Short mmCIF file of the C-alpha atoms (twelve columns), coordinates in Angstrom:
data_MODEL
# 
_entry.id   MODEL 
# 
loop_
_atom_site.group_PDB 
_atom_site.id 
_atom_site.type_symbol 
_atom_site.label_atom_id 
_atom_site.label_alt_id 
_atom_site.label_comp_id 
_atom_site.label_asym_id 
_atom_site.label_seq_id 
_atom_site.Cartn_x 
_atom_site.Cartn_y 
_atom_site.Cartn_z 
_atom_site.pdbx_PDB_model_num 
ATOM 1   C CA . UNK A 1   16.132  2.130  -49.418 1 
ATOM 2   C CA . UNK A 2   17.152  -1.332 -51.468 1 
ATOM 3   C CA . UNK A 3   16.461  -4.003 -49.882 1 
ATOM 4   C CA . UNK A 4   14.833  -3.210 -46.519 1 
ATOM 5   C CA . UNK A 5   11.300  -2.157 -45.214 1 
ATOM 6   C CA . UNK A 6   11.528  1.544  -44.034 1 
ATOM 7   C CA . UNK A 7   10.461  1.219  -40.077 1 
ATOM 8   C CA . UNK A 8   6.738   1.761  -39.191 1 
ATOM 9   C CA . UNK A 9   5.252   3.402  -36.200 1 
ATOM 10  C CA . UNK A 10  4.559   1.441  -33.445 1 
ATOM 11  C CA . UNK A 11  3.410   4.296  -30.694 1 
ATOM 12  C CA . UNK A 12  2.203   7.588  -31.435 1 
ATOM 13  C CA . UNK A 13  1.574   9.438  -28.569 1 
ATOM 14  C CA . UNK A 14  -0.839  12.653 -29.593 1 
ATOM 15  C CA . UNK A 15  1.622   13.125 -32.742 1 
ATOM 16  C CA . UNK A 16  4.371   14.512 -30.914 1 
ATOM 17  C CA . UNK A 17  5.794   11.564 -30.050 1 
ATOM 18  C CA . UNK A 18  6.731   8.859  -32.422 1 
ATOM 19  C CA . UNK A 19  8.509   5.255  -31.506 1 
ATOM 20  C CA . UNK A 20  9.220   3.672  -34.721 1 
ATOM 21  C CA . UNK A 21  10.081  -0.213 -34.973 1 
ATOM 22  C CA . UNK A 22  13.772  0.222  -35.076 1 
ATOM 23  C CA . UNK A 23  13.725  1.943  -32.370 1 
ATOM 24  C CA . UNK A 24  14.595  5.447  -33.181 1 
ATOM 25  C CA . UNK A 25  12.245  8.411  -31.936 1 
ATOM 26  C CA . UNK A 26  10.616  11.409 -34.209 1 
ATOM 27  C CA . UNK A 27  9.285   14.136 -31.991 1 
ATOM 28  C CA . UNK A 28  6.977   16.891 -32.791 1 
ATOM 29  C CA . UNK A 29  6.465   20.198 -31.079 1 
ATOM 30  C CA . UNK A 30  4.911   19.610 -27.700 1 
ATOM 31  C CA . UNK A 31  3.556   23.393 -27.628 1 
ATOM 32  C CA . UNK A 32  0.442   21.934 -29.817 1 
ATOM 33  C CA . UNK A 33  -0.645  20.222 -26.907 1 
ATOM 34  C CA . UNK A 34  -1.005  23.522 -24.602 1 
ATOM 35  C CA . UNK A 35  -2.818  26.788 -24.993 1 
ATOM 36  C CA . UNK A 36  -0.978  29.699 -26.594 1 
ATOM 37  C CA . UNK A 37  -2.230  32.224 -24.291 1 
ATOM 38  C CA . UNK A 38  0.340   34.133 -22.638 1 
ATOM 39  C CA . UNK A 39  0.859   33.777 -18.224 1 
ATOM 40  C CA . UNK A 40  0.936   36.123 -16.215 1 
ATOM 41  C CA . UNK A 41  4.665   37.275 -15.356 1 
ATOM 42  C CA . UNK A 42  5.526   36.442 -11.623 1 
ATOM 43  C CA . UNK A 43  7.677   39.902 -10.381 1 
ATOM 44  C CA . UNK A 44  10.279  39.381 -7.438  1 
ATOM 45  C CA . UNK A 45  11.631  36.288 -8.304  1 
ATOM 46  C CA . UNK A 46  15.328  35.670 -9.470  1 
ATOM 47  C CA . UNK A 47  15.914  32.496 -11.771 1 
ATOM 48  C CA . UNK A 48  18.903  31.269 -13.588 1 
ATOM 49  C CA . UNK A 49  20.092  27.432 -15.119 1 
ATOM 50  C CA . UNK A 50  23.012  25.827 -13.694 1 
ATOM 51  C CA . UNK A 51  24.486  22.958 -15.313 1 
ATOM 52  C CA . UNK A 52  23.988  19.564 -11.907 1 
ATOM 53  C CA . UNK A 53  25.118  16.819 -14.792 1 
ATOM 54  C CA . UNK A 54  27.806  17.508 -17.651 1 
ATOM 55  C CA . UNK A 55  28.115  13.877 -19.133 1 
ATOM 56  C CA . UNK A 56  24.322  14.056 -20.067 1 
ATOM 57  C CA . UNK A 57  23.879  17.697 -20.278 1 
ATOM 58  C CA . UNK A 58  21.312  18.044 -17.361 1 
ATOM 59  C CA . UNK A 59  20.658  21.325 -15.895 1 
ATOM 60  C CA . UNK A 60  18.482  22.320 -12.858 1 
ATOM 61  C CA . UNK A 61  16.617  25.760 -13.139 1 
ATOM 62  C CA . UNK A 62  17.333  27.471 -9.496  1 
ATOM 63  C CA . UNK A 63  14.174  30.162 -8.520  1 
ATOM 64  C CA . UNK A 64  14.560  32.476 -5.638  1 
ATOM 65  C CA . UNK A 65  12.229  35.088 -4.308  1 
ATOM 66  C CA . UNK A 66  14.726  38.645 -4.625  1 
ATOM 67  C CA . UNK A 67  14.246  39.543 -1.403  1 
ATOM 68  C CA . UNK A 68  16.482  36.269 -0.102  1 
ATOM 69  C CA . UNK A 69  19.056  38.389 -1.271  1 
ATOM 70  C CA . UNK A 70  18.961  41.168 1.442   1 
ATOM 71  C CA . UNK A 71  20.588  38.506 4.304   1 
ATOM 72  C CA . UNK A 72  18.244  37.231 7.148   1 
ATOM 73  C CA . UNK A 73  17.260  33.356 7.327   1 
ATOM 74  C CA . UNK A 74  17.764  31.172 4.589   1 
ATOM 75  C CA . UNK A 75  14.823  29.577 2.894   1 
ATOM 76  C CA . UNK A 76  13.635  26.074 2.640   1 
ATOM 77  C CA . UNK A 77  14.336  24.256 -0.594  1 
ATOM 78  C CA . UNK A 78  11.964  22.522 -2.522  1 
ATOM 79  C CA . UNK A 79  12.896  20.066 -5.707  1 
ATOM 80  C CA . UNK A 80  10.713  19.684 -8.454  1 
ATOM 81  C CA . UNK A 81  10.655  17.312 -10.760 1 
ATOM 82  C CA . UNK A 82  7.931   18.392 -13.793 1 
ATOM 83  C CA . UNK A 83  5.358   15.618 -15.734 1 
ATOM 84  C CA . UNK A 84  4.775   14.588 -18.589 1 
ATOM 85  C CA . UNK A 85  4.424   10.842 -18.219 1 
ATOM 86  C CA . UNK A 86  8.190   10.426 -18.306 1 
ATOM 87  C CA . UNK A 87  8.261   10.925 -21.951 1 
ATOM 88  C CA . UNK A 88  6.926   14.479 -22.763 1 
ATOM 89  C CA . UNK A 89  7.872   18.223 -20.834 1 
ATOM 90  C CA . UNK A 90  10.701  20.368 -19.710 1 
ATOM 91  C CA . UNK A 91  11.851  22.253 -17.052 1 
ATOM 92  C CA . UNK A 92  11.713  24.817 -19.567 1 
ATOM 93  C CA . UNK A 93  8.264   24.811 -20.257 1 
ATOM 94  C CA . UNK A 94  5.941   27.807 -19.584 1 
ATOM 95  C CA . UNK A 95  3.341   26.164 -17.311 1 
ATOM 96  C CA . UNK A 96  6.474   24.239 -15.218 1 
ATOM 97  C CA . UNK A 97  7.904   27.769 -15.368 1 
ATOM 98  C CA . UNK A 98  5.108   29.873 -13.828 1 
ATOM 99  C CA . UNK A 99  4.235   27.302 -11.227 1 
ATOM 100 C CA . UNK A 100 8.066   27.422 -10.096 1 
ATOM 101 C CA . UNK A 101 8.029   31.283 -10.178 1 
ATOM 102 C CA . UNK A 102 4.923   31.245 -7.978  1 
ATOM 103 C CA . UNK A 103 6.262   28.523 -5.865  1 
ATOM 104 C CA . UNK A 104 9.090   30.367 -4.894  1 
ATOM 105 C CA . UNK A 105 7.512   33.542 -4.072  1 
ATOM 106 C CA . UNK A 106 4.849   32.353 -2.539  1 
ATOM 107 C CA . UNK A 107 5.359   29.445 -0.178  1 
ATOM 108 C CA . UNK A 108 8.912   31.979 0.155   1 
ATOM 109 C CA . UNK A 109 11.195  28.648 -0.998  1 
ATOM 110 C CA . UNK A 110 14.258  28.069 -3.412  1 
ATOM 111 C CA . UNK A 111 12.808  26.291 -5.875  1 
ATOM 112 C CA . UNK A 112 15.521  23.690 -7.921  1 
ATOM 113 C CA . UNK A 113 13.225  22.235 -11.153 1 
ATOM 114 C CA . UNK A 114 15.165  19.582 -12.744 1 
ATOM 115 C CA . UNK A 115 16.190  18.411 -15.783 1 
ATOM 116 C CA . UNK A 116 15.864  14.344 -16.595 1 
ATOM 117 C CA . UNK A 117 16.294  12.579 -19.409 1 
ATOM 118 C CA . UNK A 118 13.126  11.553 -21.300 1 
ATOM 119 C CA . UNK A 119 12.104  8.122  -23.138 1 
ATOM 120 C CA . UNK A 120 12.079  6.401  -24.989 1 
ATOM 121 C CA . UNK A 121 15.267  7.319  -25.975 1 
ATOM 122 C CA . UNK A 122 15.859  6.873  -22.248 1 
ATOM 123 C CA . UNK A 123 14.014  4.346  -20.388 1 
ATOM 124 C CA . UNK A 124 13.497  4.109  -17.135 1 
ATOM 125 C CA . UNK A 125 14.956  3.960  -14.456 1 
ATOM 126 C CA . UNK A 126 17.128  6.862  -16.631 1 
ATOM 127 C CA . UNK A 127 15.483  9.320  -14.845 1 
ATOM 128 C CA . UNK A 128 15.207  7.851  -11.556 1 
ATOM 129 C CA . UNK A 129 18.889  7.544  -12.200 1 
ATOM 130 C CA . UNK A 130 19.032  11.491 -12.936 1 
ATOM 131 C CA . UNK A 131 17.361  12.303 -9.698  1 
ATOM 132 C CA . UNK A 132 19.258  10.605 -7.629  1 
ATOM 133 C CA . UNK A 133 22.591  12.250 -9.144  1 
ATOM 134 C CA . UNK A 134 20.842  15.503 -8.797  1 
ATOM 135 C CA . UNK A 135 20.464  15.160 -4.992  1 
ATOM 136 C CA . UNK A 136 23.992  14.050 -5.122  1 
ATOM 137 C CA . UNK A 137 25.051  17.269 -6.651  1 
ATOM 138 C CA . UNK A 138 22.761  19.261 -4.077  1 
ATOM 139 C CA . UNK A 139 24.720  16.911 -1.439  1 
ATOM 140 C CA . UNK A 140 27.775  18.299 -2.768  1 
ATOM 141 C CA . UNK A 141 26.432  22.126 -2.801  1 
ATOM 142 C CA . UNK A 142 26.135  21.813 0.539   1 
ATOM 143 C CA . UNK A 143 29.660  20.236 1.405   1 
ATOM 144 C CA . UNK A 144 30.644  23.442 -0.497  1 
ATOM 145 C CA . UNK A 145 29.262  26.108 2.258   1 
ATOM 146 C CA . UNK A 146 30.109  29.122 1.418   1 
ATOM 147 C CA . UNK A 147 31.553  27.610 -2.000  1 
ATOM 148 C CA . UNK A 148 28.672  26.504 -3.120  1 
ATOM 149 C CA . UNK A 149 26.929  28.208 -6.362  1 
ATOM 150 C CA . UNK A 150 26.383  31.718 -4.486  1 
ATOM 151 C CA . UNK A 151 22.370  31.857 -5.087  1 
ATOM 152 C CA . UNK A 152 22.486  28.292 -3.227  1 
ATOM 153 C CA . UNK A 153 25.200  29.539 -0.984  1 
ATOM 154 C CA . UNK A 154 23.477  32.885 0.062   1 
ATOM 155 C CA . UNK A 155 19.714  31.483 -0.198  1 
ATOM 156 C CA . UNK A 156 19.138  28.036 0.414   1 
ATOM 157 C CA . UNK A 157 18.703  26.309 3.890   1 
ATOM 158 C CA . UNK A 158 19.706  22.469 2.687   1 
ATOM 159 C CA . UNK A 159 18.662  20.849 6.067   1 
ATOM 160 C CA . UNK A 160 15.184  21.726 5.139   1 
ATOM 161 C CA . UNK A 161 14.691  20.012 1.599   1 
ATOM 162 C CA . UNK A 162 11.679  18.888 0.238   1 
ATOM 163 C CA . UNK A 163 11.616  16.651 -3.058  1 
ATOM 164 C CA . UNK A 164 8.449   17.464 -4.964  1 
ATOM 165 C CA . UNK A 165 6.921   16.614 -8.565  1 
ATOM 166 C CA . UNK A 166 3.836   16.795 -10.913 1 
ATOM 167 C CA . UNK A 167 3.334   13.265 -12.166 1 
ATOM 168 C CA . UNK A 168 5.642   11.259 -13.318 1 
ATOM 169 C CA . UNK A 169 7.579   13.667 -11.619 1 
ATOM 170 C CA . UNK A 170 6.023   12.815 -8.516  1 
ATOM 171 C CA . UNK A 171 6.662   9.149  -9.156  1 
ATOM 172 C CA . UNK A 172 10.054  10.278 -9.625  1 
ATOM 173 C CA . UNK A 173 10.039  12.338 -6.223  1 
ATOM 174 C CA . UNK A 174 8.471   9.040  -4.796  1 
ATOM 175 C CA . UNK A 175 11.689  6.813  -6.083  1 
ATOM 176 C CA . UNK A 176 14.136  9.706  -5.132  1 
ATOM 177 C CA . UNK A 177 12.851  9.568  -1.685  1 
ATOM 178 C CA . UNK A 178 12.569  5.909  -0.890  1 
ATOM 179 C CA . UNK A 179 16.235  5.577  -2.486  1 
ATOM 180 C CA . UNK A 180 17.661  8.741  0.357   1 
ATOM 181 C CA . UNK A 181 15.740  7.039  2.670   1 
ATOM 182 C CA . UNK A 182 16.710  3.626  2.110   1 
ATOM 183 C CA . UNK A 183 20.719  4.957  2.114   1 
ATOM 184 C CA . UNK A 184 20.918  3.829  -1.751  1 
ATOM 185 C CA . UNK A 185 22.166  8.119  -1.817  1 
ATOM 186 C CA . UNK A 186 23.948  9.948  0.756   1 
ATOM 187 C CA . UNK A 187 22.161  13.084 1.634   1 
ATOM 188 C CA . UNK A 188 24.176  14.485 4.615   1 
ATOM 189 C CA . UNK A 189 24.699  17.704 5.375   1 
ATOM 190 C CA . UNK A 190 22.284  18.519 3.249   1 
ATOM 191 C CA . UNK A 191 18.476  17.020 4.838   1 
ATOM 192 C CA . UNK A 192 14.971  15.446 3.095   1 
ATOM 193 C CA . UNK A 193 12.622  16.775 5.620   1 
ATOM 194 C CA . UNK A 194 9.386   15.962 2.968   1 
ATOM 195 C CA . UNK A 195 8.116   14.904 -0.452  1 
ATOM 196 C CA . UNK A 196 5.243   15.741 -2.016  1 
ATOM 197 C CA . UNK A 197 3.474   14.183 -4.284  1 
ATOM 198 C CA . UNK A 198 1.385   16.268 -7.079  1 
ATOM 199 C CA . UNK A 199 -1.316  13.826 -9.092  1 
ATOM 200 C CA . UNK A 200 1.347   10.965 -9.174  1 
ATOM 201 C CA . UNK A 201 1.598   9.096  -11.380 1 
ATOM 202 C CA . UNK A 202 1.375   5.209  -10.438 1 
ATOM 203 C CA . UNK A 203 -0.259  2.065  -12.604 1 
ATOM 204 C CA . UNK A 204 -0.651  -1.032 -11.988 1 
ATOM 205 C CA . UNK A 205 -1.772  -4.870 -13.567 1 
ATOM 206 C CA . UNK A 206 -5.426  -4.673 -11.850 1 
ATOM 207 C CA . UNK A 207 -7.459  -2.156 -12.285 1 
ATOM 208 C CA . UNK A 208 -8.929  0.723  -10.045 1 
ATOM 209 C CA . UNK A 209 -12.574 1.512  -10.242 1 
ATOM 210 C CA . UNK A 210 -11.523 5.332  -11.834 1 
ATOM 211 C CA . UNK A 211 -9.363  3.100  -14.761 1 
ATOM 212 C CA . UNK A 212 -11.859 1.110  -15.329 1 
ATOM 213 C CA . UNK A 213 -14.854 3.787  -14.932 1 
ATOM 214 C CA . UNK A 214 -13.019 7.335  -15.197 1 
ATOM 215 C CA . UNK A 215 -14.859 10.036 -14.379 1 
ATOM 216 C CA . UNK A 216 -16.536 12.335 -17.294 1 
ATOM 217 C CA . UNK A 217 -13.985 14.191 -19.067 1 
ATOM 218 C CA . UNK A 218 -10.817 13.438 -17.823 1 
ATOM 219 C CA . UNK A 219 -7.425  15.152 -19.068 1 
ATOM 220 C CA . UNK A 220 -5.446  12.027 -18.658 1 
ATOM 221 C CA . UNK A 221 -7.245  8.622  -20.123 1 
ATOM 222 C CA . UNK A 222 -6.448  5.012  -18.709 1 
ATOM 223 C CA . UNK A 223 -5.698  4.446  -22.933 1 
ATOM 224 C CA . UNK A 224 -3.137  7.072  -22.811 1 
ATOM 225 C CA . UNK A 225 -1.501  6.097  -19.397 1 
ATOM 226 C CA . UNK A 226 -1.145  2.784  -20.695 1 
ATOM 227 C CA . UNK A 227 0.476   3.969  -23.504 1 
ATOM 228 C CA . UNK A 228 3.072   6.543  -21.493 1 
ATOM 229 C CA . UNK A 229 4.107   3.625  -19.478 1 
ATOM 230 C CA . UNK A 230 4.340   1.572  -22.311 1 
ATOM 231 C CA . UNK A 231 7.010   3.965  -23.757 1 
ATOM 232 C CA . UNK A 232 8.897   4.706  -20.378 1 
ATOM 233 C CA . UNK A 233 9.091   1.582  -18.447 1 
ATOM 234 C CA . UNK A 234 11.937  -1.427 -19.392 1 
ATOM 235 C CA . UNK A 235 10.757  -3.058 -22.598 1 
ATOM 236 C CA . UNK A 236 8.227   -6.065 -21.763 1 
ATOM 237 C CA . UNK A 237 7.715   -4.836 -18.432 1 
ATOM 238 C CA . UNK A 238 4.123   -4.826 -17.139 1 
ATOM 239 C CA . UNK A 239 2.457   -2.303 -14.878 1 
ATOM 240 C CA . UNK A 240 3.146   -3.736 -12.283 1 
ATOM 241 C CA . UNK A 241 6.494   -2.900 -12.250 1 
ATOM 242 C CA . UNK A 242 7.814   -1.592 -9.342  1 
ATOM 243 C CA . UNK A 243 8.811   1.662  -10.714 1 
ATOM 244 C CA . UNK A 244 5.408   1.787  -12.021 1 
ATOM 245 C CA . UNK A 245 3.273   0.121  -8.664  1 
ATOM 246 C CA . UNK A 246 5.034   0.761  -5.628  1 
ATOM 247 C CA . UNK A 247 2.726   -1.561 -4.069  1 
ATOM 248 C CA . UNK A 248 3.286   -4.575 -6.952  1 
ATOM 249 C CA . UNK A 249 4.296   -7.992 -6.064  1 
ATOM 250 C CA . UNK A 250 7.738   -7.262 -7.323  1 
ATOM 251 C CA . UNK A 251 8.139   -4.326 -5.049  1 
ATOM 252 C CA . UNK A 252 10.318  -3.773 -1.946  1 
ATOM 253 C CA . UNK A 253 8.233   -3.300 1.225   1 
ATOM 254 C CA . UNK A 254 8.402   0.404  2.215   1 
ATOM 255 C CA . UNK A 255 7.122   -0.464 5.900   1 
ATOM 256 C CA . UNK A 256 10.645  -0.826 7.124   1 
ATOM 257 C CA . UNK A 257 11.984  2.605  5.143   1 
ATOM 258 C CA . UNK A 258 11.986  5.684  6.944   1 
ATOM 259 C CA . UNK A 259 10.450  8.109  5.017   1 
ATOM 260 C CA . UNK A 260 9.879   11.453 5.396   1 
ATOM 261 C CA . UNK A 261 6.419   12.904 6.247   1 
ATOM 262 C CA . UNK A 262 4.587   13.193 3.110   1 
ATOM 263 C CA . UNK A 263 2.000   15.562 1.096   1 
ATOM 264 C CA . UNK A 264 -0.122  13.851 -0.660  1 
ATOM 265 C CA . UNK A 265 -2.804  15.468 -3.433  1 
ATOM 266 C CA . UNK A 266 -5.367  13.760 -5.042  1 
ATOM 267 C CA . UNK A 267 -7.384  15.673 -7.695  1 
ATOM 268 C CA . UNK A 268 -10.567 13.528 -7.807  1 
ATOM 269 C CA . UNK A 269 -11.651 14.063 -11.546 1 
ATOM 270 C CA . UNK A 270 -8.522  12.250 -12.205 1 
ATOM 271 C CA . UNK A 271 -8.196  8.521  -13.980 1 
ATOM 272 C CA . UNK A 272 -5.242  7.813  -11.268 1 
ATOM 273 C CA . UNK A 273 -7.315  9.186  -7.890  1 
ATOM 274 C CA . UNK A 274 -7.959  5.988  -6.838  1 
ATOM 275 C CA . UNK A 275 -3.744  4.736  -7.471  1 
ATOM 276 C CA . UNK A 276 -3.069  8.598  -5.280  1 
ATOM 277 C CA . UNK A 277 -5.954  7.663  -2.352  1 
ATOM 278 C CA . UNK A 278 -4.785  4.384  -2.565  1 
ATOM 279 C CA . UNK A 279 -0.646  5.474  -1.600  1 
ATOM 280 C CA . UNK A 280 -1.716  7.387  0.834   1 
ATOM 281 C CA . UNK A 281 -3.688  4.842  2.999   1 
ATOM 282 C CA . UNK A 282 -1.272  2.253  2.377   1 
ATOM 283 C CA . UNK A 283 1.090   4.897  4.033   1 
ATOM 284 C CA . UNK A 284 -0.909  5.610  6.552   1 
ATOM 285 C CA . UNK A 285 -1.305  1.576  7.041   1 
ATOM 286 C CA . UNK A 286 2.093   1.278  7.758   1 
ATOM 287 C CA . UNK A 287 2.137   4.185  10.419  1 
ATOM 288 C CA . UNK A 288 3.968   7.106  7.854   1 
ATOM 289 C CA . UNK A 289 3.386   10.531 8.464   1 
ATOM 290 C CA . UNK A 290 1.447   11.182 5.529   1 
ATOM 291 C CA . UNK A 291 -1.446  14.466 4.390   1 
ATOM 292 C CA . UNK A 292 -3.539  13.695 2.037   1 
ATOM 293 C CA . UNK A 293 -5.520  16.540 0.722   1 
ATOM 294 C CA . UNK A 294 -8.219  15.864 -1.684  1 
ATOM 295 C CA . UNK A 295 -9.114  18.888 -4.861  1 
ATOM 296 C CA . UNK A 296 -12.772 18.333 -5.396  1 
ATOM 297 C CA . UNK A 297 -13.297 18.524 -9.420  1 
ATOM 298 C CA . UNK A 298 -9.535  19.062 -10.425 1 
ATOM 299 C CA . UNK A 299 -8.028  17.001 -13.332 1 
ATOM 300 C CA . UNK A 300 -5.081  15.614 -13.532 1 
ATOM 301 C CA . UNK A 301 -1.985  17.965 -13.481 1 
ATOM 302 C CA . UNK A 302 -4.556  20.653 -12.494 1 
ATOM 303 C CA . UNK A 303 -1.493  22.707 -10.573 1 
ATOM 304 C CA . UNK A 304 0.483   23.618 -14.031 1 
ATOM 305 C CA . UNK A 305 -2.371  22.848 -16.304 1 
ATOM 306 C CA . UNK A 306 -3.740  26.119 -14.843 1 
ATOM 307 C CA . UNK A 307 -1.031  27.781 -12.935 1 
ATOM 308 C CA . UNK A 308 -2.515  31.079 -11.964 1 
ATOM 309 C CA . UNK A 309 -5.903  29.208 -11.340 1 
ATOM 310 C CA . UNK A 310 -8.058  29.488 -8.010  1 
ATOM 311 C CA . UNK A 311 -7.057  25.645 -7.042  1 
ATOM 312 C CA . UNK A 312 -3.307  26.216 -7.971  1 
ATOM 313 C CA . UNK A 313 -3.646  29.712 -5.273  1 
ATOM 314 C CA . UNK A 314 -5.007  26.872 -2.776  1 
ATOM 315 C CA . UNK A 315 -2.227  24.252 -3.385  1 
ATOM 316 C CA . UNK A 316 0.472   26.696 -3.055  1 
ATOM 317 C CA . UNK A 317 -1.455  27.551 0.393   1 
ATOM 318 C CA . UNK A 318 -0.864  23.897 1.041   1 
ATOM 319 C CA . UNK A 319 2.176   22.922 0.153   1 
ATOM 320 C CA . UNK A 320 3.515   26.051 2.398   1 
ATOM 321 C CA . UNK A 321 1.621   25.128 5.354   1 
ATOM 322 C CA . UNK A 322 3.368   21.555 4.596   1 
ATOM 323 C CA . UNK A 323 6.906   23.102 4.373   1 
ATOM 324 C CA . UNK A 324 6.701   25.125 7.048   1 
ATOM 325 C CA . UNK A 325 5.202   22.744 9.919   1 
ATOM 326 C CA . UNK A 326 8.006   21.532 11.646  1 
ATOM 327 C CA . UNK A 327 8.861   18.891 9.287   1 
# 
């Protein structure tokens, strides 16, 4: 090219993603950076994509266990929002895909994973954004009754949702939720009962003892955190951002929001334990119905990391007990 400097890389995150100085993105294929051994098929469960977002192409991926089909009550529904560090992952992707399937047969839900749009090509709050017009559409689903998509319209109880996520997609669940709860969305008829929040993924300016001293062998480094949020959040914006620290200076008070009660998991080889621990007590602080429930030796992302593993049988234990308490 005459006259110019071809544009240089100024974040490469594991070589599959690339932010170049002029902005533009080069991706690679993310299935380098998971095993190619093949899971375990999940029978009895019905799943299908259904366009939630035509302008930006967004679909949600709608799991039900086949037996909803027969009649008798309808089943809770539970959002899911995958990780990735808001720049890498899709609903699409195998691990996502086999913790949905056993999700919905197992803790006996309608499981809606959802489709956001990634940066840096989209920064954030993109999909914040995306989540919140997602519950919008599931608002409208249930306007629709009986006119609703028929798997929702046949399956899915919508006064018992739960918004969930791995991640940044539990960050994501966390902004979804405060926004519902806050009336930033209208929910009505349909209900947020619960979130639940799956190694979440929070930063902030100061450090925790795990960032500054992680524990040995940790999946997720403080390095490459940094660098996720780096690529995600506004450009210039430190991590103490509110969409980043909940708990930053910048940050709305949640005390007077009423949230939902709230599942909490902290895996405790994880870089961020200390950031989950820490929004949990700060919930409990401010008198929230909040679990917390602690996975002794589990990295971060352990539940889709290792979907058909022994502590992935014991979270979906969990997370069923959670949806079906009374919430």
């Amino acid at each position: 090219m005459s006259g110019g400097t071809a544009p240089r890389v100024v974040e490469d995150f594991l070589g599959v993603v690339q932010l170049l100085s002029d902005g533009s993105v080069v991706r690679g294929d993310e299935a380098v950076l998971r095993s190619n051994e093949p899971l375990p098929d999940v029978p009895g469960v019905q799943w299908k994509d259904v366009l939630y977002h035509a302008a930006h192409g967004l679909s949600v991926r709608v799991y039900r266990p086949a037996s909803s089909v027969a009649g008798g009550s309808k089943l809770p529904v539970l959002v899911y929002f995958h990780g990735g560090g808001y720049c890498l992952g899709s609903f699409a992707e195998p691990n996502f895909h086999s913790f949905c399937l056993r999700a919905a047969a197992e803790i006996r839900a309608v499981v809606l994973s959802v489709q956001y749009r990634l940066a840096p090509e989209h920064r954030l709050p993109a999909a914040i954004d995306d989540g919140a017009a997602f519950l919008s559409w599931l608002r409208g689903q249930a306007e629709l009754g009986a006119g609703a998509d028929p798997w929702l319209a046949e399956s899915a109880d919508f006064a018992r949702t739960f918004l969930s996520g791995d991640s940044a997609g539990a960050n994501l669940a966390h902004h979804v939720t405060v926004r519902a709860a806050s009336g930033q969305i209208a929910v009505s008829p349909a209900r947020v009962v619960g979130y639940i929040l799956l190694s979440a993924f929070f930063a902030g300016a100061e450090r925790t003892a795990t960032e500054a001293d992680p524990p040995a062998g940790v999946s997720l480094t403080t390095a490459m955190a940094d660098q996720l949020w780096r690529m995600s959040l506004p450009v210039g914006a430190s991590l103490d951002h509110p969409l980043a620290n909940p708990f930053g200076p910048e940050s709305p008070s949640l005390a007077p929001v009423e949230l939902p009660a709230a599942l909490v998991v902290a895996p405790l080889s994880d870089v961020l334990r200390d950031r989950v621990l820490g929004y949990g007590a700060r919930l409990k602080d401010m008198g929230k119905a909040v679990e917390v429930v602690q996975f002794e030796g589990e990295q971060h992302g352990f539940s889709v990391r290792q979907p058909f593993g022994e502590a992935a049988d014991e979270l979906l234990r969990v997370i069923k007990r959670f949806v079906y308490s009374g919430n």
